[in-house]
């Protein structure tokens, strides 16, 4: 499709704070002010009315998809929960990514994953509260491509995090 497209997703979890932030009038206006023309929104179990975007801005919401790979491939920017599976899929496709940490999760390993990916220069990281400011200052050109080399390195990192 034409224009600049954003995608966001919550995976199979509930993350109402992220959805509420991304679909807020102020965030949608910020997306539009930076040239974005559409938002594909994978909203999981979120049951609120479909948000209305600014004039000339398209929003498509859906609950789940067996693979959101097509939407990710079409996106110019992905905003996602900081789940490992989604983050790796987005990075493998070479898309700029803002991971949003769900601070309400108990025993949350999303922070460790996000911190590691930020240290590598691969993603921007935010919480629902800081997302708009992070997005406003994010320059996707500054992100480093994620190396598609050895998957055991990531597996070892996850095992280390899970046992610490």
mmCIF file with all atom_site columns, C-alpha atoms in Angstrom:
data_model
loop_
_atom_site.group_PDB
_atom_site.id
_atom_site.type_symbol
_atom_site.label_atom_id
_atom_site.label_alt_id
_atom_site.label_comp_id
_atom_site.label_asym_id
_atom_site.label_entity_id
_atom_site.label_seq_id
_atom_site.pdbx_PDB_ins_code
_atom_site.Cartn_x
_atom_site.Cartn_y
_atom_site.Cartn_z
_atom_site.occupancy
_atom_site.B_iso_or_equiv
_atom_site.pdbx_formal_charge
_atom_site.auth_seq_id
_atom_site.auth_comp_id
_atom_site.auth_asym_id
_atom_site.auth_atom_id
_atom_site.pdbx_PDB_model_num
ATOM 1   C CA . UNK A 1 1   ? 0.000   0.000   0.000  1.00 0.00 ? 1   UNK A CA 1
ATOM 2   C CA . UNK A 1 2   ? 1.078   3.603   -0.412 1.00 0.00 ? 2   UNK A CA 1
ATOM 3   C CA . UNK A 1 3   ? 2.251   5.893   2.366  1.00 0.00 ? 3   UNK A CA 1
ATOM 4   C CA . UNK A 1 4   ? 4.184   5.001   5.476  1.00 0.00 ? 4   UNK A CA 1
ATOM 5   C CA . UNK A 1 5   ? 2.702   2.123   7.441  1.00 0.00 ? 5   UNK A CA 1
ATOM 6   C CA . UNK A 1 6   ? 2.969   1.257   11.123 1.00 0.00 ? 6   UNK A CA 1
ATOM 7   C CA . UNK A 1 7   ? 2.116   -2.107  12.673 1.00 0.00 ? 7   UNK A CA 1
ATOM 8   C CA . UNK A 1 8   ? 1.727   -2.942  16.312 1.00 0.00 ? 8   UNK A CA 1
ATOM 9   C CA . UNK A 1 9   ? 0.891   -6.108  18.111 1.00 0.00 ? 9   UNK A CA 1
ATOM 10  C CA . UNK A 1 10  ? 0.433   -7.638  21.513 1.00 0.00 ? 10  UNK A CA 1
ATOM 11  C CA . UNK A 1 11  ? 0.852   -11.272 20.516 1.00 0.00 ? 11  UNK A CA 1
ATOM 12  C CA . UNK A 1 12  ? -1.337  -13.710 22.444 1.00 0.00 ? 12  UNK A CA 1
ATOM 13  C CA . UNK A 1 13  ? -1.188  -11.666 25.639 1.00 0.00 ? 13  UNK A CA 1
ATOM 14  C CA . UNK A 1 14  ? -3.379  -8.912  26.999 1.00 0.00 ? 14  UNK A CA 1
ATOM 15  C CA . UNK A 1 15  ? -1.666  -5.534  27.024 1.00 0.00 ? 15  UNK A CA 1
ATOM 16  C CA . UNK A 1 16  ? -4.475  -2.989  27.210 1.00 0.00 ? 16  UNK A CA 1
ATOM 17  C CA . UNK A 1 17  ? -2.145  -0.154  28.260 1.00 0.00 ? 17  UNK A CA 1
ATOM 18  C CA . UNK A 1 18  ? -0.152  -0.506  25.013 1.00 0.00 ? 18  UNK A CA 1
ATOM 19  C CA . UNK A 1 19  ? -3.286  -0.661  22.873 1.00 0.00 ? 19  UNK A CA 1
ATOM 20  C CA . UNK A 1 20  ? -4.823  2.344   24.625 1.00 0.00 ? 20  UNK A CA 1
ATOM 21  C CA . UNK A 1 21  ? -1.610  4.332   24.116 1.00 0.00 ? 21  UNK A CA 1
ATOM 22  C CA . UNK A 1 22  ? -1.105  3.450   20.449 1.00 0.00 ? 22  UNK A CA 1
ATOM 23  C CA . UNK A 1 23  ? -4.746  4.123   19.580 1.00 0.00 ? 23  UNK A CA 1
ATOM 24  C CA . UNK A 1 24  ? -4.987  7.387   21.526 1.00 0.00 ? 24  UNK A CA 1
ATOM 25  C CA . UNK A 1 25  ? -5.805  10.507  19.530 1.00 0.00 ? 25  UNK A CA 1
ATOM 26  C CA . UNK A 1 26  ? -2.488  12.135  20.496 1.00 0.00 ? 26  UNK A CA 1
ATOM 27  C CA . UNK A 1 27  ? -0.370  9.145   19.406 1.00 0.00 ? 27  UNK A CA 1
ATOM 28  C CA . UNK A 1 28  ? -2.271  8.737   16.132 1.00 0.00 ? 28  UNK A CA 1
ATOM 29  C CA . UNK A 1 29  ? -1.731  12.443  15.437 1.00 0.00 ? 29  UNK A CA 1
ATOM 30  C CA . UNK A 1 30  ? 1.990   12.022  16.185 1.00 0.00 ? 30  UNK A CA 1
ATOM 31  C CA . UNK A 1 31  ? 2.157   9.084   13.758 1.00 0.00 ? 31  UNK A CA 1
ATOM 32  C CA . UNK A 1 32  ? 0.467   11.184  11.086 1.00 0.00 ? 32  UNK A CA 1
ATOM 33  C CA . UNK A 1 33  ? 2.722   14.186  11.746 1.00 0.00 ? 33  UNK A CA 1
ATOM 34  C CA . UNK A 1 34  ? 5.742   11.948  11.033 1.00 0.00 ? 34  UNK A CA 1
ATOM 35  C CA . UNK A 1 35  ? 4.290   10.877  7.687  1.00 0.00 ? 35  UNK A CA 1
ATOM 36  C CA . UNK A 1 36  ? 2.543   7.640   8.635  1.00 0.00 ? 36  UNK A CA 1
ATOM 37  C CA . UNK A 1 37  ? -0.719  7.026   6.786  1.00 0.00 ? 37  UNK A CA 1
ATOM 38  C CA . UNK A 1 38  ? -1.905  3.735   8.258  1.00 0.00 ? 38  UNK A CA 1
ATOM 39  C CA . UNK A 1 39  ? -1.773  1.510   11.306 1.00 0.00 ? 39  UNK A CA 1
ATOM 40  C CA . UNK A 1 40  ? -2.366  -2.257  11.315 1.00 0.00 ? 40  UNK A CA 1
ATOM 41  C CA . UNK A 1 41  ? -3.272  -3.159  14.877 1.00 0.00 ? 41  UNK A CA 1
ATOM 42  C CA . UNK A 1 42  ? -3.118  -6.695  16.230 1.00 0.00 ? 42  UNK A CA 1
ATOM 43  C CA . UNK A 1 43  ? -5.072  -6.164  19.451 1.00 0.00 ? 43  UNK A CA 1
ATOM 44  C CA . UNK A 1 44  ? -5.519  -9.657  20.905 1.00 0.00 ? 44  UNK A CA 1
ATOM 45  C CA . UNK A 1 45  ? -8.301  -9.799  23.507 1.00 0.00 ? 45  UNK A CA 1
ATOM 46  C CA . UNK A 1 46  ? -8.799  -6.030  23.694 1.00 0.00 ? 46  UNK A CA 1
ATOM 47  C CA . UNK A 1 47  ? -12.556 -5.344  23.435 1.00 0.00 ? 47  UNK A CA 1
ATOM 48  C CA . UNK A 1 48  ? -13.019 -1.649  22.937 1.00 0.00 ? 48  UNK A CA 1
ATOM 49  C CA . UNK A 1 49  ? -14.481 0.240   19.998 1.00 0.00 ? 49  UNK A CA 1
ATOM 50  C CA . UNK A 1 50  ? -12.239 0.616   16.958 1.00 0.00 ? 50  UNK A CA 1
ATOM 51  C CA . UNK A 1 51  ? -10.370 3.899   17.285 1.00 0.00 ? 51  UNK A CA 1
ATOM 52  C CA . UNK A 1 52  ? -10.975 6.672   14.800 1.00 0.00 ? 52  UNK A CA 1
ATOM 53  C CA . UNK A 1 53  ? -7.817  8.024   13.222 1.00 0.00 ? 53  UNK A CA 1
ATOM 54  C CA . UNK A 1 54  ? -7.235  11.548  11.995 1.00 0.00 ? 54  UNK A CA 1
ATOM 55  C CA . UNK A 1 55  ? -8.501  12.444  8.524  1.00 0.00 ? 55  UNK A CA 1
ATOM 56  C CA . UNK A 1 56  ? -6.538  10.608  5.852  1.00 0.00 ? 56  UNK A CA 1
ATOM 57  C CA . UNK A 1 57  ? -5.270  7.971   8.320  1.00 0.00 ? 57  UNK A CA 1
ATOM 58  C CA . UNK A 1 58  ? -6.360  4.320   8.069  1.00 0.00 ? 58  UNK A CA 1
ATOM 59  C CA . UNK A 1 59  ? -6.605  1.948   11.041 1.00 0.00 ? 59  UNK A CA 1
ATOM 60  C CA . UNK A 1 60  ? -7.170  -1.785  10.605 1.00 0.00 ? 60  UNK A CA 1
ATOM 61  C CA . UNK A 1 61  ? -7.705  -3.786  13.802 1.00 0.00 ? 61  UNK A CA 1
ATOM 62  C CA . UNK A 1 62  ? -7.685  -7.571  14.136 1.00 0.00 ? 62  UNK A CA 1
ATOM 63  C CA . UNK A 1 63  ? -7.575  -9.953  17.099 1.00 0.00 ? 63  UNK A CA 1
ATOM 64  C CA . UNK A 1 64  ? -5.099  -12.611 15.983 1.00 0.00 ? 64  UNK A CA 1
ATOM 65  C CA . UNK A 1 65  ? -3.418  -13.940 12.896 1.00 0.00 ? 65  UNK A CA 1
ATOM 66  C CA . UNK A 1 66  ? -1.601  -17.258 12.505 1.00 0.00 ? 66  UNK A CA 1
ATOM 67  C CA . UNK A 1 67  ? 1.312   -15.167 11.274 1.00 0.00 ? 67  UNK A CA 1
ATOM 68  C CA . UNK A 1 68  ? 1.403   -11.411 11.271 1.00 0.00 ? 68  UNK A CA 1
ATOM 69  C CA . UNK A 1 69  ? 4.416   -11.691 8.989  1.00 0.00 ? 69  UNK A CA 1
ATOM 70  C CA . UNK A 1 70  ? 2.608   -10.052 6.047  1.00 0.00 ? 70  UNK A CA 1
ATOM 71  C CA . UNK A 1 71  ? 1.694   -6.988  8.115  1.00 0.00 ? 71  UNK A CA 1
ATOM 72  C CA . UNK A 1 72  ? 5.216   -6.805  9.530  1.00 0.00 ? 72  UNK A CA 1
ATOM 73  C CA . UNK A 1 73  ? 6.693   -7.108  6.033  1.00 0.00 ? 73  UNK A CA 1
ATOM 74  C CA . UNK A 1 74  ? 4.453   -4.246  4.827  1.00 0.00 ? 74  UNK A CA 1
ATOM 75  C CA . UNK A 1 75  ? 5.270   -2.030  7.818  1.00 0.00 ? 75  UNK A CA 1
ATOM 76  C CA . UNK A 1 76  ? 7.801   0.778   7.849  1.00 0.00 ? 76  UNK A CA 1
ATOM 77  C CA . UNK A 1 77  ? 7.816   0.675   11.672 1.00 0.00 ? 77  UNK A CA 1
ATOM 78  C CA . UNK A 1 78  ? 6.679   -1.967  14.162 1.00 0.00 ? 78  UNK A CA 1
ATOM 79  C CA . UNK A 1 79  ? 5.607   -1.213  17.725 1.00 0.00 ? 79  UNK A CA 1
ATOM 80  C CA . UNK A 1 80  ? 5.280   -4.403  19.744 1.00 0.00 ? 80  UNK A CA 1
ATOM 81  C CA . UNK A 1 81  ? 5.139   -5.902  23.179 1.00 0.00 ? 81  UNK A CA 1
ATOM 82  C CA . UNK A 1 82  ? 8.633   -7.020  24.177 1.00 0.00 ? 82  UNK A CA 1
ATOM 83  C CA . UNK A 1 83  ? 7.991   -10.729 23.675 1.00 0.00 ? 83  UNK A CA 1
ATOM 84  C CA . UNK A 1 84  ? 10.963  -12.666 22.318 1.00 0.00 ? 84  UNK A CA 1
ATOM 85  C CA . UNK A 1 85  ? 9.100   -14.375 19.465 1.00 0.00 ? 85  UNK A CA 1
ATOM 86  C CA . UNK A 1 86  ? 7.636   -11.187 18.035 1.00 0.00 ? 86  UNK A CA 1
ATOM 87  C CA . UNK A 1 87  ? 10.836  -9.188  18.500 1.00 0.00 ? 87  UNK A CA 1
ATOM 88  C CA . UNK A 1 88  ? 12.911  -11.818 16.689 1.00 0.00 ? 88  UNK A CA 1
ATOM 89  C CA . UNK A 1 89  ? 10.401  -12.116 13.839 1.00 0.00 ? 89  UNK A CA 1
ATOM 90  C CA . UNK A 1 90  ? 10.435  -8.330  13.325 1.00 0.00 ? 90  UNK A CA 1
ATOM 91  C CA . UNK A 1 91  ? 14.233  -8.112  13.522 1.00 0.00 ? 91  UNK A CA 1
ATOM 92  C CA . UNK A 1 92  ? 14.662  -11.044 11.090 1.00 0.00 ? 92  UNK A CA 1
ATOM 93  C CA . UNK A 1 93  ? 12.526  -9.111  8.606  1.00 0.00 ? 93  UNK A CA 1
ATOM 94  C CA . UNK A 1 94  ? 14.788  -6.072  9.067  1.00 0.00 ? 94  UNK A CA 1
ATOM 95  C CA . UNK A 1 95  ? 12.057  -3.712  10.279 1.00 0.00 ? 95  UNK A CA 1
ATOM 96  C CA . UNK A 1 96  ? 12.589  -0.818  12.711 1.00 0.00 ? 96  UNK A CA 1
ATOM 97  C CA . UNK A 1 97  ? 11.153  -1.845  16.065 1.00 0.00 ? 97  UNK A CA 1
ATOM 98  C CA . UNK A 1 98  ? 10.011  -0.151  19.245 1.00 0.00 ? 98  UNK A CA 1
ATOM 99  C CA . UNK A 1 99  ? 9.518   -2.785  21.946 1.00 0.00 ? 99  UNK A CA 1
ATOM 100 C CA . UNK A 1 100 ? 7.124   -1.812  24.708 1.00 0.00 ? 100 UNK A CA 1
ATOM 101 C CA . UNK A 1 101 ? 7.677   -3.446  28.085 1.00 0.00 ? 101 UNK A CA 1
ATOM 102 C CA . UNK A 1 102 ? 4.638   -4.616  30.016 1.00 0.00 ? 102 UNK A CA 1
ATOM 103 C CA . UNK A 1 103 ? 5.586   -3.524  33.517 1.00 0.00 ? 103 UNK A CA 1
ATOM 104 C CA . UNK A 1 104 ? 2.546   -5.303  34.990 1.00 0.00 ? 104 UNK A CA 1
ATOM 105 C CA . UNK A 1 105 ? 3.885   -8.802  34.309 1.00 0.00 ? 105 UNK A CA 1
ATOM 106 C CA . UNK A 1 106 ? 5.243   -10.723 37.277 1.00 0.00 ? 106 UNK A CA 1
ATOM 107 C CA . UNK A 1 107 ? 8.745   -12.169 36.833 1.00 0.00 ? 107 UNK A CA 1
ATOM 108 C CA . UNK A 1 108 ? 9.042   -10.055 33.729 1.00 0.00 ? 108 UNK A CA 1
ATOM 109 C CA . UNK A 1 109 ? 11.929  -10.976 31.440 1.00 0.00 ? 109 UNK A CA 1
ATOM 110 C CA . UNK A 1 110 ? 10.822  -8.448  28.817 1.00 0.00 ? 110 UNK A CA 1
ATOM 111 C CA . UNK A 1 111 ? 13.025  -5.798  30.409 1.00 0.00 ? 111 UNK A CA 1
ATOM 112 C CA . UNK A 1 112 ? 16.165  -7.947  30.124 1.00 0.00 ? 112 UNK A CA 1
ATOM 113 C CA . UNK A 1 113 ? 15.424  -8.783  26.487 1.00 0.00 ? 113 UNK A CA 1
ATOM 114 C CA . UNK A 1 114 ? 14.656  -5.152  25.613 1.00 0.00 ? 114 UNK A CA 1
ATOM 115 C CA . UNK A 1 115 ? 17.796  -3.915  27.392 1.00 0.00 ? 115 UNK A CA 1
ATOM 116 C CA . UNK A 1 116 ? 19.973  -6.412  25.512 1.00 0.00 ? 116 UNK A CA 1
ATOM 117 C CA . UNK A 1 117 ? 18.471  -5.450  22.149 1.00 0.00 ? 117 UNK A CA 1
ATOM 118 C CA . UNK A 1 118 ? 18.834  -1.730  22.949 1.00 0.00 ? 118 UNK A CA 1
ATOM 119 C CA . UNK A 1 119 ? 22.499  -2.290  23.964 1.00 0.00 ? 119 UNK A CA 1
ATOM 120 C CA . UNK A 1 120 ? 23.061  -3.884  20.565 1.00 0.00 ? 120 UNK A CA 1
ATOM 121 C CA . UNK A 1 121 ? 21.473  -0.855  18.890 1.00 0.00 ? 121 UNK A CA 1
ATOM 122 C CA . UNK A 1 122 ? 18.745  -3.000  17.285 1.00 0.00 ? 122 UNK A CA 1
ATOM 123 C CA . UNK A 1 123 ? 15.566  -1.541  18.831 1.00 0.00 ? 123 UNK A CA 1
ATOM 124 C CA . UNK A 1 124 ? 14.110  1.367   20.726 1.00 0.00 ? 124 UNK A CA 1
ATOM 125 C CA . UNK A 1 125 ? 12.507  0.525   24.067 1.00 0.00 ? 125 UNK A CA 1
ATOM 126 C CA . UNK A 1 126 ? 9.603   2.136   25.884 1.00 0.00 ? 126 UNK A CA 1
ATOM 127 C CA . UNK A 1 127 ? 6.809   1.570   28.351 1.00 0.00 ? 127 UNK A CA 1
ATOM 128 C CA . UNK A 1 128 ? 3.234   2.580   27.570 1.00 0.00 ? 128 UNK A CA 1
ATOM 129 C CA . UNK A 1 129 ? 3.882   5.778   29.558 1.00 0.00 ? 129 UNK A CA 1
ATOM 130 C CA . UNK A 1 130 ? 7.036   6.717   27.604 1.00 0.00 ? 130 UNK A CA 1
ATOM 131 C CA . UNK A 1 131 ? 6.046   5.430   24.150 1.00 0.00 ? 131 UNK A CA 1
ATOM 132 C CA . UNK A 1 132 ? 4.986   8.760   22.659 1.00 0.00 ? 132 UNK A CA 1
ATOM 133 C CA . UNK A 1 133 ? 8.228   10.471  23.728 1.00 0.00 ? 133 UNK A CA 1
ATOM 134 C CA . UNK A 1 134 ? 10.363  7.536   22.529 1.00 0.00 ? 134 UNK A CA 1
ATOM 135 C CA . UNK A 1 135 ? 8.549   7.495   19.176 1.00 0.00 ? 135 UNK A CA 1
ATOM 136 C CA . UNK A 1 136 ? 8.964   11.263  18.785 1.00 0.00 ? 136 UNK A CA 1
ATOM 137 C CA . UNK A 1 137 ? 12.735  10.965  19.232 1.00 0.00 ? 137 UNK A CA 1
ATOM 138 C CA . UNK A 1 138 ? 13.253  7.661   17.421 1.00 0.00 ? 138 UNK A CA 1
ATOM 139 C CA . UNK A 1 139 ? 15.290  7.761   14.233 1.00 0.00 ? 139 UNK A CA 1
ATOM 140 C CA . UNK A 1 140 ? 15.060  4.313   12.608 1.00 0.00 ? 140 UNK A CA 1
ATOM 141 C CA . UNK A 1 141 ? 18.147  5.064   10.483 1.00 0.00 ? 141 UNK A CA 1
ATOM 142 C CA . UNK A 1 142 ? 20.240  4.846   13.670 1.00 0.00 ? 142 UNK A CA 1
ATOM 143 C CA . UNK A 1 143 ? 19.226  1.232   14.340 1.00 0.00 ? 143 UNK A CA 1
ATOM 144 C CA . UNK A 1 144 ? 21.728  -1.518  13.507 1.00 0.00 ? 144 UNK A CA 1
ATOM 145 C CA . UNK A 1 145 ? 20.595  -4.557  11.531 1.00 0.00 ? 145 UNK A CA 1
ATOM 146 C CA . UNK A 1 146 ? 20.118  -7.668  13.630 1.00 0.00 ? 146 UNK A CA 1
ATOM 147 C CA . UNK A 1 147 ? 22.580  -10.358 12.595 1.00 0.00 ? 147 UNK A CA 1
ATOM 148 C CA . UNK A 1 148 ? 20.794  -13.421 11.272 1.00 0.00 ? 148 UNK A CA 1
ATOM 149 C CA . UNK A 1 149 ? 23.725  -15.661 12.047 1.00 0.00 ? 149 UNK A CA 1
ATOM 150 C CA . UNK A 1 150 ? 23.786  -18.103 14.928 1.00 0.00 ? 150 UNK A CA 1
ATOM 151 C CA . UNK A 1 151 ? 20.406  -18.690 16.658 1.00 0.00 ? 151 UNK A CA 1
ATOM 152 C CA . UNK A 1 152 ? 22.159  -20.464 19.521 1.00 0.00 ? 152 UNK A CA 1
ATOM 153 C CA . UNK A 1 153 ? 23.487  -17.116 20.798 1.00 0.00 ? 153 UNK A CA 1
ATOM 154 C CA . UNK A 1 154 ? 19.935  -15.872 21.397 1.00 0.00 ? 154 UNK A CA 1
ATOM 155 C CA . UNK A 1 155 ? 18.871  -19.232 22.849 1.00 0.00 ? 155 UNK A CA 1
ATOM 156 C CA . UNK A 1 156 ? 21.819  -19.107 25.261 1.00 0.00 ? 156 UNK A CA 1
ATOM 157 C CA . UNK A 1 157 ? 20.851  -15.550 26.254 1.00 0.00 ? 157 UNK A CA 1
ATOM 158 C CA . UNK A 1 158 ? 17.264  -16.670 26.958 1.00 0.00 ? 158 UNK A CA 1
ATOM 159 C CA . UNK A 1 159 ? 18.467  -19.648 28.981 1.00 0.00 ? 159 UNK A CA 1
ATOM 160 C CA . UNK A 1 160 ? 20.727  -17.342 30.979 1.00 0.00 ? 160 UNK A CA 1
ATOM 161 C CA . UNK A 1 161 ? 17.875  -14.909 31.663 1.00 0.00 ? 161 UNK A CA 1
ATOM 162 C CA . UNK A 1 162 ? 15.458  -17.714 32.547 1.00 0.00 ? 162 UNK A CA 1
ATOM 163 C CA . UNK A 1 163 ? 17.843  -19.200 35.101 1.00 0.00 ? 163 UNK A CA 1
ATOM 164 C CA . UNK A 1 164 ? 18.971  -15.934 36.704 1.00 0.00 ? 164 UNK A CA 1
#
